[in-house]
mmCIF file of C-alpha atoms in Angstrom:
data_model
loop_
_atom_site.group_PDB
_atom_site.id
_atom_site.type_symbol
_atom_site.label_atom_id
_atom_site.label_comp_id
_atom_site.label_asym_id
_atom_site.label_seq_id
_atom_site.Cartn_x
_atom_site.Cartn_y
_atom_site.Cartn_z
ATOM 1 C CA UNK A 1 -59.988 -79.397 36.564
ATOM 2 C CA UNK A 2 -60.362 -75.769 35.474
ATOM 3 C CA UNK A 3 -63.941 -74.494 35.365
ATOM 4 C CA UNK A 4 -65.429 -71.309 33.943
ATOM 5 C CA UNK A 5 -69.059 -70.276 34.455
ATOM 6 C CA UNK A 6 -70.560 -67.266 32.730
ATOM 7 C CA UNK A 7 -73.777 -65.505 33.681
ATOM 8 C CA UNK A 8 -76.291 -64.615 32.562
ATOM 9 C CA UNK A 9 -76.596 -66.916 29.535
ATOM 10 C CA UNK A 10 -78.410 -64.143 27.684
ATOM 11 C CA UNK A 11 -78.900 -60.452 28.335
ATOM 12 C CA UNK A 12 -81.120 -58.015 26.510
ATOM 13 C CA UNK A 13 -80.473 -54.283 26.974
ATOM 14 C CA UNK A 14 -81.835 -51.081 25.582
ATOM 15 C CA UNK A 15 -79.345 -48.808 23.880
ATOM 16 C CA UNK A 16 -77.634 -46.725 26.566
ATOM 17 C CA UNK A 17 -78.552 -49.118 29.404
ATOM 18 C CA UNK A 18 -75.310 -50.063 31.177
ATOM 19 C CA UNK A 19 -74.807 -53.521 32.678
ATOM 20 C CA UNK A 20 -72.218 -56.170 33.579
ATOM 21 C CA UNK A 21 -71.453 -59.718 32.521
ATOM 22 C CA UNK A 22 -69.984 -62.171 35.018
ATOM 23 C CA UNK A 23 -67.319 -64.846 34.652
ATOM 24 C CA UNK A 24 -66.637 -67.061 37.675
ATOM 25 C CA UNK A 25 -63.653 -69.369 37.559
ATOM 26 C CA UNK A 26 -61.947 -72.172 39.462
ATOM 27 C CA UNK A 27 -58.377 -72.860 38.428
ATOM 28 C CA UNK A 28 -55.134 -74.187 39.824
ATOM 29 C CA UNK A 29 -53.045 -71.054 39.588
ATOM 30 C CA UNK A 30 -54.407 -68.403 37.243
ATOM 31 C CA UNK A 31 -51.932 -67.298 34.581
ATOM 32 C CA UNK A 32 -54.396 -65.202 32.613
ATOM 33 C CA UNK A 33 -58.089 -64.500 32.098
ATOM 34 C CA UNK A 34 -59.257 -63.602 28.607
ATOM 35 C CA UNK A 35 -62.348 -61.937 27.212
ATOM 36 C CA UNK A 36 -63.401 -62.488 23.618
ATOM 37 C CA UNK A 37 -66.272 -61.255 21.501
ATOM 38 C CA UNK A 38 -67.867 -63.594 18.970
ATOM 39 C CA UNK A 39 -70.233 -62.493 16.229
ATOM 40 C CA UNK A 40 -72.496 -65.042 14.515
ATOM 41 C CA UNK A 41 -70.601 -67.161 11.992
ATOM 42 C CA UNK A 42 -67.222 -65.766 12.991
ATOM 43 C CA UNK A 43 -64.332 -66.763 15.182
ATOM 44 C CA UNK A 44 -63.793 -65.172 18.602
ATOM 45 C CA UNK A 45 -62.181 -61.739 18.557
ATOM 46 C CA UNK A 46 -59.699 -60.977 21.321
ATOM 47 C CA UNK A 47 -60.683 -58.151 23.703
ATOM 48 C CA UNK A 48 -58.668 -58.265 26.941
ATOM 49 C CA UNK A 49 -56.214 -60.223 29.046
ATOM 50 C CA UNK A 50 -56.152 -59.810 32.835
ATOM 51 C CA UNK A 51 -53.380 -61.335 34.903
ATOM 52 C CA UNK A 52 -53.899 -60.471 38.568
ATOM 53 C CA UNK A 53 -56.644 -59.522 41.010
ATOM 54 C CA UNK A 54 -57.369 -55.821 40.987
ATOM 55 C CA UNK A 55 -56.352 -55.348 37.381
ATOM 56 C CA UNK A 56 -58.670 -53.414 35.055
ATOM 57 C CA UNK A 57 -58.610 -52.815 31.306
ATOM 58 C CA UNK A 58 -60.775 -50.614 29.112
ATOM 59 C CA UNK A 59 -61.622 -50.446 25.441
ATOM 60 C CA UNK A 60 -64.254 -48.018 24.192
ATOM 61 C CA UNK A 61 -67.473 -48.881 26.080
ATOM 62 C CA UNK A 62 -66.043 -52.025 27.664
ATOM 63 C CA UNK A 63 -64.164 -52.400 30.936
ATOM 64 C CA UNK A 64 -62.927 -55.703 32.313
ATOM 65 C CA UNK A 65 -62.087 -56.253 35.983
ATOM 66 C CA UNK A 66 -60.637 -59.207 37.873
ATOM 67 C CA UNK A 67 -60.866 -60.583 41.411
ATOM 68 C CA UNK A 68 -59.516 -63.841 42.800
ATOM 69 C CA UNK A 69 -62.744 -65.661 41.933
ATOM 70 C CA UNK A 70 -64.394 -63.799 39.084
ATOM 71 C CA UNK A 71 -64.180 -61.250 36.330
ATOM 72 C CA UNK A 72 -66.706 -58.717 35.187
ATOM 73 C CA UNK A 73 -67.158 -57.179 31.778
ATOM 74 C CA UNK A 74 -68.857 -53.832 32.261
ATOM 75 C CA UNK A 75 -70.623 -52.336 29.276
ATOM 76 C CA UNK A 76 -71.307 -48.607 29.528
ATOM 77 C CA UNK A 77 -74.012 -47.008 27.384
ATOM 78 C CA UNK A 78 -74.088 -49.907 24.919
ATOM 79 C CA UNK A 79 -74.969 -49.536 21.258
ATOM 80 C CA UNK A 80 -76.669 -52.076 18.962
ATOM 81 C CA UNK A 81 -73.283 -52.887 17.408
ATOM 82 C CA UNK A 82 -72.165 -54.245 20.794
ATOM 83 C CA UNK A 83 -74.594 -57.131 20.298
ATOM 84 C CA UNK A 84 -72.564 -60.367 20.255
ATOM 85 C CA UNK A 85 -71.651 -63.363 22.380
ATOM 86 C CA UNK A 86 -68.985 -62.535 24.950
ATOM 87 C CA UNK A 87 -66.686 -65.381 25.922
ATOM 88 C CA UNK A 88 -64.507 -65.701 28.993
ATOM 89 C CA UNK A 89 -61.533 -68.072 29.135
ATOM 90 C CA UNK A 90 -58.783 -68.925 31.604
ATOM 91 C CA UNK A 91 -55.237 -70.131 31.263
ATOM 92 C CA UNK A 92 -54.028 -71.923 34.357
ATOM 93 C CA UNK A 93 -50.637 -73.157 35.427
ATOM 94 C CA UNK A 94 -51.552 -76.784 34.892
ATOM 95 C CA UNK A 95 -52.789 -76.559 31.305
ATOM 96 C CA UNK A 96 -49.793 -75.685 29.133
ATOM 97 C CA UNK A 97 -51.176 -73.046 26.839
ATOM 98 C CA UNK A 98 -54.718 -74.247 26.302
ATOM 99 C CA UNK A 99 -57.597 -72.016 27.303
ATOM 100 C CA UNK A 100 -60.687 -73.253 29.135
ATOM 101 C CA UNK A 101 -63.752 -71.378 27.935
ATOM 102 C CA UNK A 102 -67.122 -70.616 29.445
ATOM 103 C CA UNK A 103 -70.275 -71.038 27.376
ATOM 104 C CA UNK A 104 -70.608 -67.315 26.828
ATOM 105 C CA UNK A 105 -73.191 -64.585 27.354
ATOM 106 C CA UNK A 106 -75.344 -63.607 24.393
ATOM 107 C CA UNK A 107 -75.809 -59.839 24.552
ATOM 108 C CA UNK A 108 -78.522 -58.134 22.533
ATOM 109 C CA UNK A 109 -78.730 -54.336 22.510
ATOM 110 C CA UNK A 110 -81.959 -52.954 21.117
ATOM 111 C CA UNK A 111 -82.073 -49.486 19.513
ATOM 112 C CA UNK B 1 -51.614 -57.889 8.547
ATOM 113 C CA UNK B 2 -53.317 -61.108 7.573
ATOM 114 C CA UNK B 3 -55.143 -62.973 10.291
ATOM 115 C CA UNK B 4 -55.693 -66.676 10.799
ATOM 116 C CA UNK B 5 -57.388 -68.276 7.815
ATOM 117 C CA UNK B 6 -59.246 -71.567 7.632
ATOM 118 C CA UNK B 7 -60.623 -73.649 4.803
ATOM 119 C CA UNK B 8 -63.125 -74.740 3.846
ATOM 120 C CA UNK B 9 -65.572 -72.390 5.568
ATOM 121 C CA UNK B 10 -68.282 -75.029 5.349
ATOM 122 C CA UNK B 11 -68.089 -78.781 4.847
ATOM 123 C CA UNK B 12 -70.958 -81.213 4.530
ATOM 124 C CA UNK B 13 -69.993 -84.870 4.541
ATOM 125 C CA UNK B 14 -71.650 -88.234 4.844
ATOM 126 C CA UNK B 15 -71.244 -90.324 7.954
ATOM 127 C CA UNK B 16 -68.225 -92.581 7.656
ATOM 128 C CA UNK B 17 -66.248 -90.332 5.295
ATOM 129 C CA UNK B 18 -62.905 -88.733 6.180
ATOM 130 C CA UNK B 19 -62.491 -84.943 6.222
ATOM 131 C CA UNK B 20 -59.487 -82.607 6.295
ATOM 132 C CA UNK B 21 -59.647 -79.095 7.692
ATOM 133 C CA UNK B 22 -56.908 -76.578 7.053
ATOM 134 C CA UNK B 23 -55.526 -73.700 9.102
ATOM 135 C CA UNK B 24 -53.032 -70.985 8.111
ATOM 136 C CA UNK B 25 -51.788 -69.190 11.238
ATOM 137 C CA UNK B 26 -50.585 -65.621 11.536
ATOM 138 C CA UNK B 27 -47.057 -65.342 10.162
ATOM 139 C CA UNK B 28 -44.486 -65.515 12.947
ATOM 140 C CA UNK B 29 -46.800 -67.190 15.452
ATOM 141 C CA UNK B 30 -45.129 -70.305 16.767
ATOM 142 C CA UNK B 31 -48.126 -71.712 18.647
ATOM 143 C CA UNK B 32 -51.205 -73.127 16.964
ATOM 144 C CA UNK B 33 -54.378 -74.516 18.546
ATOM 145 C CA UNK B 34 -57.476 -76.361 17.392
ATOM 146 C CA UNK B 35 -60.782 -76.042 19.238
ATOM 147 C CA UNK B 36 -64.238 -77.446 18.646
ATOM 148 C CA UNK B 37 -67.413 -75.442 19.256
ATOM 149 C CA UNK B 38 -70.632 -77.382 19.464
ATOM 150 C CA UNK B 39 -73.959 -75.622 19.421
ATOM 151 C CA UNK B 40 -74.692 -74.162 22.850
ATOM 152 C CA UNK B 41 -71.359 -75.282 24.262
ATOM 153 C CA UNK B 42 -68.124 -73.559 25.135
ATOM 154 C CA UNK B 43 -65.031 -73.938 23.008
ATOM 155 C CA UNK B 44 -63.408 -77.319 23.594
ATOM 156 C CA UNK B 45 -59.615 -77.636 23.307
ATOM 157 C CA UNK B 46 -58.430 -80.324 20.899
ATOM 158 C CA UNK B 47 -54.696 -80.016 20.218
ATOM 159 C CA UNK B 48 -51.779 -77.584 20.592
ATOM 160 C CA UNK B 49 -48.572 -77.215 18.569
ATOM 161 C CA UNK B 50 -45.593 -75.167 19.754
ATOM 162 C CA UNK B 51 -42.620 -74.855 17.423
ATOM 163 C CA UNK B 52 -40.881 -78.185 16.953
ATOM 164 C CA UNK B 53 -42.033 -79.616 20.288
ATOM 165 C CA UNK B 54 -44.268 -82.662 20.498
ATOM 166 C CA UNK B 55 -47.901 -81.548 20.222
ATOM 167 C CA UNK B 56 -50.256 -81.624 23.185
ATOM 168 C CA UNK B 57 -52.968 -84.000 21.987
ATOM 169 C CA UNK B 58 -54.740 -84.256 25.322
ATOM 170 C CA UNK B 59 -58.002 -82.821 24.014
ATOM 171 C CA UNK B 60 -58.540 -85.095 21.035
ATOM 172 C CA UNK B 61 -61.844 -86.919 21.699
ATOM 173 C CA UNK B 62 -60.948 -90.186 19.964
ATOM 174 C CA UNK B 63 -58.332 -91.843 17.762
ATOM 175 C CA UNK B 64 -60.401 -90.826 14.733
ATOM 176 C CA UNK B 65 -59.026 -87.322 15.223
ATOM 177 C CA UNK B 66 -55.482 -86.383 14.263
ATOM 178 C CA UNK B 67 -53.621 -83.218 13.351
ATOM 179 C CA UNK B 68 -50.357 -82.294 11.737
ATOM 180 C CA UNK B 69 -48.381 -79.115 11.394
ATOM 181 C CA UNK B 70 -45.567 -78.386 8.977
ATOM 182 C CA UNK B 71 -42.904 -76.416 10.831
ATOM 183 C CA UNK B 72 -44.472 -73.175 12.029
ATOM 184 C CA UNK B 73 -46.968 -72.903 9.220
ATOM 185 C CA UNK B 74 -50.036 -74.698 7.963
ATOM 186 C CA UNK B 75 -51.881 -77.251 10.062
ATOM 187 C CA UNK B 76 -54.445 -79.838 9.031
ATOM 188 C CA UNK B 77 -56.995 -81.489 11.296
ATOM 189 C CA UNK B 78 -58.193 -84.842 10.008
ATOM 190 C CA UNK B 79 -61.311 -86.630 11.175
ATOM 191 C CA UNK B 80 -61.625 -90.217 10.002
ATOM 192 C CA UNK B 81 -64.890 -92.144 9.703
ATOM 193 C CA UNK B 82 -66.946 -89.102 10.661
ATOM 194 C CA UNK B 83 -69.913 -89.493 12.986
ATOM 195 C CA UNK B 84 -72.911 -87.209 13.423
ATOM 196 C CA UNK B 85 -71.611 -86.090 16.815
ATOM 197 C CA UNK B 86 -68.575 -84.632 15.026
ATOM 198 C CA UNK B 87 -70.837 -81.907 13.610
ATOM 199 C CA UNK B 88 -69.520 -78.629 15.016
ATOM 200 C CA UNK B 89 -67.518 -75.525 14.182
ATOM 201 C CA UNK B 90 -63.790 -76.248 14.227
ATOM 202 C CA UNK B 91 -61.747 -73.203 15.183
ATOM 203 C CA UNK B 92 -58.039 -72.668 14.766
ATOM 204 C CA UNK B 93 -56.058 -70.083 16.727
ATOM 205 C CA UNK B 94 -52.453 -68.965 16.823
ATOM 206 C CA UNK B 95 -50.320 -67.034 19.274
ATOM 207 C CA UNK B 96 -46.762 -65.894 19.720
ATOM 208 C CA UNK B 97 -46.358 -68.909 21.965
ATOM 209 C CA UNK B 98 -44.296 -67.482 24.796
ATOM 210 C CA UNK B 99 -45.752 -67.145 28.264
ATOM 211 C CA UNK B 100 -49.416 -66.261 28.431
ATOM 212 C CA UNK B 101 -50.199 -64.920 24.991
ATOM 213 C CA UNK B 102 -53.441 -63.882 23.412
ATOM 214 C CA UNK B 103 -54.787 -66.426 20.978
ATOM 215 C CA UNK B 104 -56.113 -65.079 17.688
ATOM 216 C CA UNK B 105 -58.828 -67.121 16.048
ATOM 217 C CA UNK B 106 -59.736 -67.868 12.478
ATOM 218 C CA UNK B 107 -63.326 -67.790 11.188
ATOM 219 C CA UNK B 108 -63.794 -71.522 11.676
ATOM 220 C CA UNK B 109 -64.952 -74.436 9.543
ATOM 221 C CA UNK B 110 -68.559 -75.499 10.019
ATOM 222 C CA UNK B 111 -68.681 -79.293 9.658
ATOM 223 C CA UNK B 112 -72.003 -81.026 9.134
ATOM 224 C CA UNK B 113 -72.104 -84.822 9.110
ATOM 225 C CA UNK B 114 -75.259 -86.225 7.546
#
């Protein structure tokens, strides 16, 4: 059974203080790892897809990286508007097209 | 273009009543998914539709849950004889449906069973 574990559960940063969120996964054949951002009362917003170990993708202050066991979401010089819950999900070879999600990391960036 | 839309945004119902939740996917997306998000939990897969293929119902928690989709358009998720443990946010997503595609989510329906 696919498993996704995100850490920490919550992270509080000062504006400009860079950090990383972790997503550890166990799957039977990774076909894709996804990062989403979710604001309160809204649906998840797609950020990145990573397909193979060593791959990296960037968007503004966010950079996602992937190894064979985990993914990191690096946040550089965050701003208060980056405050949200960040979700990690995997699509494995044995699950058709469904995604298995972690519980998320609640990020708060204080001004 | 228009994203995934869901209605109603909020639904309060009494235990034992039936509810219907609606999802309008992004035009042209052949795949449609329903997920459930309970407070403090990760998103839980419920059901998947792909074109005219038989749906993947492997995530439905009980026979009180069912879903339909008309062609490649609107889908409805029906919960019969609602229970308090059904209280959650129900999220719909759609994707292009080929290979490993990004799923785009709607805003969700918050269901409260009293």
